[in-house]
Coordinates of C-alpha atoms and ligand atoms in Angstrom, one line a residue:
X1 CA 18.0 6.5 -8.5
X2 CA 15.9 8.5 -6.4
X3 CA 11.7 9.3 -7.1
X4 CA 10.9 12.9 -6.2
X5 CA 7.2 13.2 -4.3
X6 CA 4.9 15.6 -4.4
X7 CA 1.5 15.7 -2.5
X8 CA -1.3 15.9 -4.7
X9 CA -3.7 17.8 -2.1
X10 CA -1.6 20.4 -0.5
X11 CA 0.8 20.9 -3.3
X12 CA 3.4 22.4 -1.4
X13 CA 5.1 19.9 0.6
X14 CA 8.1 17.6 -1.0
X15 CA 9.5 16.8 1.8
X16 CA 7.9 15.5 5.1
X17 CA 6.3 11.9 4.1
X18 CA 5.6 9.0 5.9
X19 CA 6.4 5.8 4.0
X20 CA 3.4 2.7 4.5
X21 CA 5.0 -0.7 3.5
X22 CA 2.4 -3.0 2.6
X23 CA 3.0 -6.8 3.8
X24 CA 0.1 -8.6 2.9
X25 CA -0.7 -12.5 4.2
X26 CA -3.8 -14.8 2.9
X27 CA -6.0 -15.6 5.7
X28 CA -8.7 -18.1 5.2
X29 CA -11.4 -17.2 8.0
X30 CA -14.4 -18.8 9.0
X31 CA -17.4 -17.8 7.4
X32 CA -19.8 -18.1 10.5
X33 CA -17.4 -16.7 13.3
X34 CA -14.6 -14.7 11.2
X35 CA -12.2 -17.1 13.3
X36 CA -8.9 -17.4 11.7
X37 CA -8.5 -21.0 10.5
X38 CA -5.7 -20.4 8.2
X39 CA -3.3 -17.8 7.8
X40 CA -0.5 -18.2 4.8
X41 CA 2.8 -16.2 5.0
X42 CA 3.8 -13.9 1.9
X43 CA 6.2 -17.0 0.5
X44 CA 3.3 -19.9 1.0
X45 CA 0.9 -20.3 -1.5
X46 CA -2.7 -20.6 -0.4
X47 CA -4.1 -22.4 -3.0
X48 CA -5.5 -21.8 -6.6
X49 CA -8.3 -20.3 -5.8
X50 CA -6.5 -17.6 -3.8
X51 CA -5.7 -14.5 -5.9
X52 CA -2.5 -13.4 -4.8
X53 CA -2.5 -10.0 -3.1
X54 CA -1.7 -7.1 -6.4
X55 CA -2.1 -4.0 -5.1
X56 CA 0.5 -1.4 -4.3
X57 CA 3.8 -2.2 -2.5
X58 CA 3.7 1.1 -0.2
X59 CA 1.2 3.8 0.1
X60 CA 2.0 7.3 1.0
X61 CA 1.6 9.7 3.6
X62 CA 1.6 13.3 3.1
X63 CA 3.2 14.6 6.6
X64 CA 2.1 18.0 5.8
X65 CA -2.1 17.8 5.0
X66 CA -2.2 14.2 6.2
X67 CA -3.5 12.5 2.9
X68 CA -2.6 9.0 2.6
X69 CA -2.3 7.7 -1.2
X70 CA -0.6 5.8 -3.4
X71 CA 3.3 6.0 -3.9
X72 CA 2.1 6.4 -7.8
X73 CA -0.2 9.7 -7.0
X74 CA 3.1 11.8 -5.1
X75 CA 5.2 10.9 -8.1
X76 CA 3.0 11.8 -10.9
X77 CA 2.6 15.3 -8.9
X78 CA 6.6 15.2 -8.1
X79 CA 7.2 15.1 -11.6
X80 CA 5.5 18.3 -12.6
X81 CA 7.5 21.0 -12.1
Ligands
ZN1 ZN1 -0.2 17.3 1.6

């Protein structure tokens, strides 16, 4: 099934988007320097007193106006007629 996209700013453009995959990794940094001490990859778990990244999976780029939202803002609009 395919999601139809529709920027929210300009309005007008359903076709041109750029598509931002989000691939998020835990870090634990020092707090003195901002140094890296740990970094964790998306399959390790960094602890329980990590909250696990829960944001969007891929944000959205309007090619046309430039706006950069999320993938649930185009489709909301692309589903208006
Ligand atoms: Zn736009």
């Amino acid at each position: 099934m395919s999601t139809r996209y529709c920027c929210p700013k300009c309005k007008t453009n359903r076709s041109r988007f750029n598509v931002v995959e989000q691939v998020p990794h835990a870090v634990r940094l020092d707090p003195q320097t901002g140094e890296t001490i740990e970094r964790f990859e998306a399959s390790e778990n960094p602890g329980p007193f990590h909250t696990q990244y829960n944001g969007p999976e891929r944000r959205i780029q309007c090619a046309a106006c430039g706006l950069i939202e999320n993938e649930t803002m185009f489709i909301k609009f692309g589903e208006q007629a």
